[in-house]
C-alpha cells in the first residue's frame, strides 16, 4: 500500500493552497470538540463557523467551501432536522462534506439511525475510528466514543465501505488507512500515543479533512489532513511532557506547517 | 482621534476596580467561545456564569453587575425567548449589557432579525468586527464569523451607529475604534496577527467589555477591555511561536495585568 | 479529622487501578467545563463520553463504569427529562453516579428543584463548593457559580447531608472536606490560589470523582479525586506564572501522577 507523509508533494501543495485560499468552512459538531476543531482549522488558515443558530444550517453550507458534520452535534442543540438540512443543502449546492459518525454503534440505535440516514446526501469523506467504521459497515461498535478495535483490523472494511458508499473512507489508529471508491489506498504513519488522551483530536481531524476538500479532491484532502495530524502529533510528542502541553504543542505544530 | 492604551490612567483605574470588586457577570454566548470567555474574565478578577439553564435568564441578569449577550448563544441551546428575557431583565433591572452580534449579515436573515430585535433593550455597548458593524448598520456582512472589511473602513459607520442606537459602539481590527453616542471616539492600537487565529477572542472581548461595565462607565469599560486585549495580545505575540501557545500566553498576560 | 494526600496508600492504589482498568465514564455536564472535564479523565486513563444525543442518556449509563451529572448540563441542550433518565438508568443498573449541583441556590428556583428531584436516584457522591452544599441543605446559596462561604464553615452541614442523603458529600475550598454516611470524614489540603481562576476545575473534579467510582468505593473515589486535584494544583502553581499556563500545567501534572 502507498504511504502518505508530510513530505508528499500533493500534501505540500494542499497545505499551501489552504493557506492561500483561506476558505470558509462550516461545521456542525459537539461542544466538547468545537473549540479545538476551530483552532485546528484556524492554525492552517481556514475560516471556520460552527453550529446551528436559526437559519445557519440552511444558509451557510451553500456559501461554504466545505462542510463537516460530526454526529455528536446532536448533543449540542442541533436537531436531526438541522443535521439533515445541512447535509441536504451541501449536497444540493455541490459543497463537499465530511461525515464523522462519532460513537456510532456504541449502543444508542436511535442516534445510529439518524447518522445512517445522512449517507443519502453522499459525503465526500467518512472518517472514524476502527469501531465506528466497523459499526457503519454493519458490525459491532465500541464503548462510548473510544474504539475497541485497531485500525489494521478494519482495512478490508474500509475498502468495502468506500466502494459501497462511493466516498473516501478513513480510519484513525496507530497507523491511519484511507481508501477511495476506486480502490486507491494509502497508509499514514506517525502520530503519538498522547493523541487519544486529548479530547476532540479525532473530531478535529474530520473538520480539517473538510477544510482541505475546499481546495483539493477528497482523497488528497483526507490524506493531507491525516498526514498533517500525524506529523504535528509526532513533533509535539517529542517536546511535551504531559497531555495538556502536548495538545498545545500539537496545534502550534499545525500552525507552523 | 484620541488613543487609549494600557498606560491611560482611566484604564489602570478600571482594571484595579475590577480586581477589587470581583463582580458577578452573566453571559449568554456560544459553546465555541464560552470556555475562553470565562477564563478571560477570571483572569481579570470577575466571576462569570454562562448559559440558560431553567430560570437562569430570568434570575441572573438582575443580580449581576453586568451581562453580555453573544448572538451565537442561539446555537447553544439558548432560545430566542431566553435571549429576549435576558436582555429585557437586564434592561429593567438597570444592569448594563453588551451585545455582540457575531456573524450578523452573513446570510441567515432569521438569525439577523432576532439579534436586531434586542436593540430595543438598549445595550450599553455593541461590539463586533467591521463586517458585523456594517451589517448592523444596514450594509453587507462578511462570510461566516470572519470580517471581509477592515476596521478603518467603518469608522464613520461606528460613529453613526453610536449616535443612532445611543450606545458605545466598538469595532475590532488591526486598530480598534470606539465611539460613544456624544461623538467621543478613541483608537486602540496593538494586538497581534495571531489573535484572529485563536477562536473566540472576539467573543471574549465582548464578555470583558461587559465585566468592566460593572465597575466603570460603558465608554471607559469598552476602551479598557480593548486596551487590555491589545496589550496582552502584543506581549503574547512577542514570546509565542504557534497559535495555541499564543492563546495560553495571551490569557496569562491578562492575568498579570 | 483524618487527612488524605497523594501519599495515602488507598489513593495510590485507586490511581493505579484507574489507569489499568480504563473504564468508560459517561457524563452530562455543561459546555463551559466539558472539554476540561474530558481531558482530566483522559489524563488519568478513563474514557469519557459526554452529552445527550438521541438515545445516549438511556443507553450509556448502563454500560458505563460510572456516571457524573453536573446540573448545568441543563444549559447545554440536556432536558430535565434526559437528566432524570440518565440518573434513573444509572440507579437501576447499579452504576455509581456523582451529582454536582453547580449554582444551586443562586436564585433560579426552577433549576434548583430539578436538581433536588434527582436525589431520589441515590447519588454515590455529591460534590460542590460551600455555598452549593449549604443550599442543598436548605440554606442560602452563592452568586452565580461562585461560593460566598468558605469550606470550613460548612463541615457540620457536610456531615449532616451525608447521613441524611446516604451519600459521600464533598466540599471544595482552600481545604476540601469529605464525609460518608457513617460519619467517616477526611480533609484534603493542597491546591493553589489559581485553581478557582480556571473555569471548570470544580466541574472536572465531579467528573474525576465519578471515574474513580468505577474502580473503588465512593469514599475512596472522592478522596482520591480531591487528593489528585490538590497535588496537581500545588505542583502546577509552583511552575506557572499566569492562569492559562497554570491550567495546562495542572492537567499535565494529573497525567503524570
JSON list of C-alpha atoms in Angstrom, two decimals, chain B residues 19 24 28-31 34-36 38-39 42-56 59-60 76-78 239 247-249 251-253 255-256, chain C residues 31-33 35-36 71-72 74-78 80 102-103 106-112 114 143-146 194 196-200 241-246 248:
[
{"chain": "B", "resi": 19, "resn": "UNK", "atom": "CA", "xyz": [-9.95, 43.10, 40.64]},
{"chain": "B", "resi": 24, "resn": "UNK", "atom": "CA", "xyz": [-20.60, 38.58, 39.14]},
{"chain": "B", "resi": 28, "resn": "UNK", "atom": "CA", "xyz": [-25.26, 34.08, 27.08]},
{"chain": "B", "resi": 29, "resn": "UNK", "atom": "CA", "xyz": [-22.73, 33.01, 24.49]},
{"chain": "B", "resi": 30, "resn": "UNK", "atom": "CA", "xyz": [-21.78, 30.16, 22.17]},
{"chain": "B", "resi": 31, "resn": "UNK", "atom": "CA", "xyz": [-20.00, 26.98, 23.22]},
{"chain": "B", "resi": 34, "resn": "UNK", "atom": "CA", "xyz": [-17.57, 30.00, 26.31]},
{"chain": "B", "resi": 35, "resn": "UNK", "atom": "CA", "xyz": [-14.52, 28.46, 27.94]},
{"chain": "B", "resi": 36, "resn": "UNK", "atom": "CA", "xyz": [-12.11, 31.16, 26.76]},
{"chain": "B", "resi": 38, "resn": "UNK", "atom": "CA", "xyz": [-14.92, 32.59, 31.23]},
{"chain": "B", "resi": 39, "resn": "UNK", "atom": "CA", "xyz": [-11.16, 32.24, 31.62]},
{"chain": "B", "resi": 42, "resn": "UNK", "atom": "CA", "xyz": [-11.49, 35.07, 35.72]},
{"chain": "B", "resi": 43, "resn": "UNK", "atom": "CA", "xyz": [-8.00, 36.21, 34.68]},
{"chain": "B", "resi": 44, "resn": "UNK", "atom": "CA", "xyz": [-9.02, 39.78, 35.44]},
{"chain": "B", "resi": 45, "resn": "UNK", "atom": "CA", "xyz": [-10.93, 39.04, 38.63]},
{"chain": "B", "resi": 46, "resn": "UNK", "atom": "CA", "xyz": [-14.58, 38.92, 37.51]},
{"chain": "B", "resi": 47, "resn": "UNK", "atom": "CA", "xyz": [-16.84, 35.97, 38.38]},
{"chain": "B", "resi": 48, "resn": "UNK", "atom": "CA", "xyz": [-18.65, 34.70, 35.28]},
{"chain": "B", "resi": 49, "resn": "UNK", "atom": "CA", "xyz": [-21.65, 32.42, 34.94]},
{"chain": "B", "resi": 50, "resn": "UNK", "atom": "CA", "xyz": [-22.70, 31.37, 31.44]},
{"chain": "B", "resi": 51, "resn": "UNK", "atom": "CA", "xyz": [-25.79, 29.84, 29.86]},
{"chain": "B", "resi": 52, "resn": "UNK", "atom": "CA", "xyz": [-29.53, 29.48, 30.23]},
{"chain": "B", "resi": 53, "resn": "UNK", "atom": "CA", "xyz": [-30.41, 26.58, 32.48]},
{"chain": "B", "resi": 54, "resn": "UNK", "atom": "CA", "xyz": [-34.09, 26.78, 33.56]},
{"chain": "B", "resi": 55, "resn": "UNK", "atom": "CA", "xyz": [-34.71, 30.10, 35.31]},
{"chain": "B", "resi": 56, "resn": "UNK", "atom": "CA", "xyz": [-31.21, 31.50, 34.89]},
{"chain": "B", "resi": 59, "resn": "UNK", "atom": "CA", "xyz": [-32.95, 35.50, 37.55]},
{"chain": "B", "resi": 60, "resn": "UNK", "atom": "CA", "xyz": [-29.26, 36.13, 36.93]},
{"chain": "B", "resi": 76, "resn": "UNK", "atom": "CA", "xyz": [-26.00, 26.76, 22.12]},
{"chain": "B", "resi": 77, "resn": "UNK", "atom": "CA", "xyz": [-29.49, 25.71, 23.20]},
{"chain": "B", "resi": 78, "resn": "UNK", "atom": "CA", "xyz": [-30.48, 29.26, 24.10]},
{"chain": "B", "resi": 239, "resn": "UNK", "atom": "CA", "xyz": [7.01, 35.16, 23.14]},
{"chain": "B", "resi": 247, "resn": "UNK", "atom": "CA", "xyz": [-3.60, 31.72, 23.27]},
{"chain": "B", "resi": 248, "resn": "UNK", "atom": "CA", "xyz": [-2.10, 30.50, 26.55]},
{"chain": "B", "resi": 249, "resn": "UNK", "atom": "CA", "xyz": [0.34, 33.40, 26.73]},
{"chain": "B", "resi": 251, "resn": "UNK", "atom": "CA", "xyz": [-4.64, 34.75, 28.93]},
{"chain": "B", "resi": 252, "resn": "UNK", "atom": "CA", "xyz": [-1.52, 34.59, 31.11]},
{"chain": "B", "resi": 253, "resn": "UNK", "atom": "CA", "xyz": [-0.74, 38.21, 30.20]},
{"chain": "B", "resi": 255, "resn": "UNK", "atom": "CA", "xyz": [-3.99, 37.61, 34.41]},
{"chain": "B", "resi": 256, "resn": "UNK", "atom": "CA", "xyz": [-0.76, 39.52, 35.03]},
{"chain": "C", "resi": 31, "resn": "UNK", "atom": "CA", "xyz": [-20.23, 23.12, 27.66]},
{"chain": "C", "resi": 32, "resn": "UNK", "atom": "CA", "xyz": [-18.02, 25.55, 29.58]},
{"chain": "C", "resi": 33, "resn": "UNK", "atom": "CA", "xyz": [-16.42, 22.69, 31.51]},
{"chain": "C", "resi": 35, "resn": "UNK", "atom": "CA", "xyz": [-13.57, 19.97, 27.37]},
{"chain": "C", "resi": 36, "resn": "UNK", "atom": "CA", "xyz": [-11.53, 20.28, 30.56]},
{"chain": "C", "resi": 71, "resn": "UNK", "atom": "CA", "xyz": [-26.65, 20.34, 36.97]},
{"chain": "C", "resi": 72, "resn": "UNK", "atom": "CA", "xyz": [-25.56, 22.92, 34.44]},
{"chain": "C", "resi": 74, "resn": "UNK", "atom": "CA", "xyz": [-29.42, 21.85, 31.71]},
{"chain": "C", "resi": 75, "resn": "UNK", "atom": "CA", "xyz": [-27.90, 24.83, 29.91]},
{"chain": "C", "resi": 76, "resn": "UNK", "atom": "CA", "xyz": [-26.30, 22.56, 27.30]},
{"chain": "C", "resi": 77, "resn": "UNK", "atom": "CA", "xyz": [-29.36, 21.23, 25.46]},
{"chain": "C", "resi": 78, "resn": "UNK", "atom": "CA", "xyz": [-29.91, 18.49, 28.03]},
{"chain": "C", "resi": 80, "resn": "UNK", "atom": "CA", "xyz": [-34.82, 17.80, 32.62]},
{"chain": "C", "resi": 102, "resn": "UNK", "atom": "CA", "xyz": [-23.42, 23.66, 40.42]},
{"chain": "C", "resi": 103, "resn": "UNK", "atom": "CA", "xyz": [-25.03, 27.07, 41.08]},
{"chain": "C", "resi": 106, "resn": "UNK", "atom": "CA", "xyz": [-28.08, 31.12, 43.29]},
{"chain": "C", "resi": 107, "resn": "UNK", "atom": "CA", "xyz": [-31.58, 32.38, 42.59]},
{"chain": "C", "resi": 108, "resn": "UNK", "atom": "CA", "xyz": [-33.20, 30.13, 39.98]},
{"chain": "C", "resi": 109, "resn": "UNK", "atom": "CA", "xyz": [-35.73, 28.06, 41.92]},
{"chain": "C", "resi": 110, "resn": "UNK", "atom": "CA", "xyz": [-36.93, 26.11, 38.87]},
{"chain": "C", "resi": 111, "resn": "UNK", "atom": "CA", "xyz": [-33.37, 24.92, 38.26]},
{"chain": "C", "resi": 112, "resn": "UNK", "atom": "CA", "xyz": [-32.85, 24.12, 41.92]},
{"chain": "C", "resi": 114, "resn": "UNK", "atom": "CA", "xyz": [-34.88, 19.89, 39.06]},
{"chain": "C", "resi": 143, "resn": "UNK", "atom": "CA", "xyz": [-23.87, 34.27, 43.47]},
{"chain": "C", "resi": 144, "resn": "UNK", "atom": "CA", "xyz": [-23.72, 32.62, 40.06]},
{"chain": "C", "resi": 145, "resn": "UNK", "atom": "CA", "xyz": [-21.34, 29.68, 40.18]},
{"chain": "C", "resi": 146, "resn": "UNK", "atom": "CA", "xyz": [-19.04, 31.10, 42.87]},
{"chain": "C", "resi": 194, "resn": "UNK", "atom": "CA", "xyz": [-5.05, 29.98, 40.80]},
{"chain": "C", "resi": 196, "resn": "UNK", "atom": "CA", "xyz": [-10.64, 28.96, 41.07]},
{"chain": "C", "resi": 197, "resn": "UNK", "atom": "CA", "xyz": [-9.34, 31.28, 38.34]},
{"chain": "C", "resi": 198, "resn": "UNK", "atom": "CA", "xyz": [-9.60, 28.43, 35.82]},
{"chain": "C", "resi": 199, "resn": "UNK", "atom": "CA", "xyz": [-13.15, 27.79, 34.72]},
{"chain": "C", "resi": 200, "resn": "UNK", "atom": "CA", "xyz": [-14.42, 24.25, 35.07]},
{"chain": "C", "resi": 241, "resn": "UNK", "atom": "CA", "xyz": [3.08, 32.30, 36.05]},
{"chain": "C", "resi": 242, "resn": "UNK", "atom": "CA", "xyz": [-0.40, 33.08, 34.72]},
{"chain": "C", "resi": 243, "resn": "UNK", "atom": "CA", "xyz": [-3.79, 31.39, 34.93]},
{"chain": "C", "resi": 244, "resn": "UNK", "atom": "CA", "xyz": [-3.75, 29.72, 31.50]},
{"chain": "C", "resi": 245, "resn": "UNK", "atom": "CA", "xyz": [-0.29, 28.18, 31.84]},
{"chain": "C", "resi": 246, "resn": "UNK", "atom": "CA", "xyz": [-1.45, 27.05, 35.28]},
{"chain": "C", "resi": 248, "resn": "UNK", "atom": "CA", "xyz": [-2.02, 23.46, 31.23]}
]
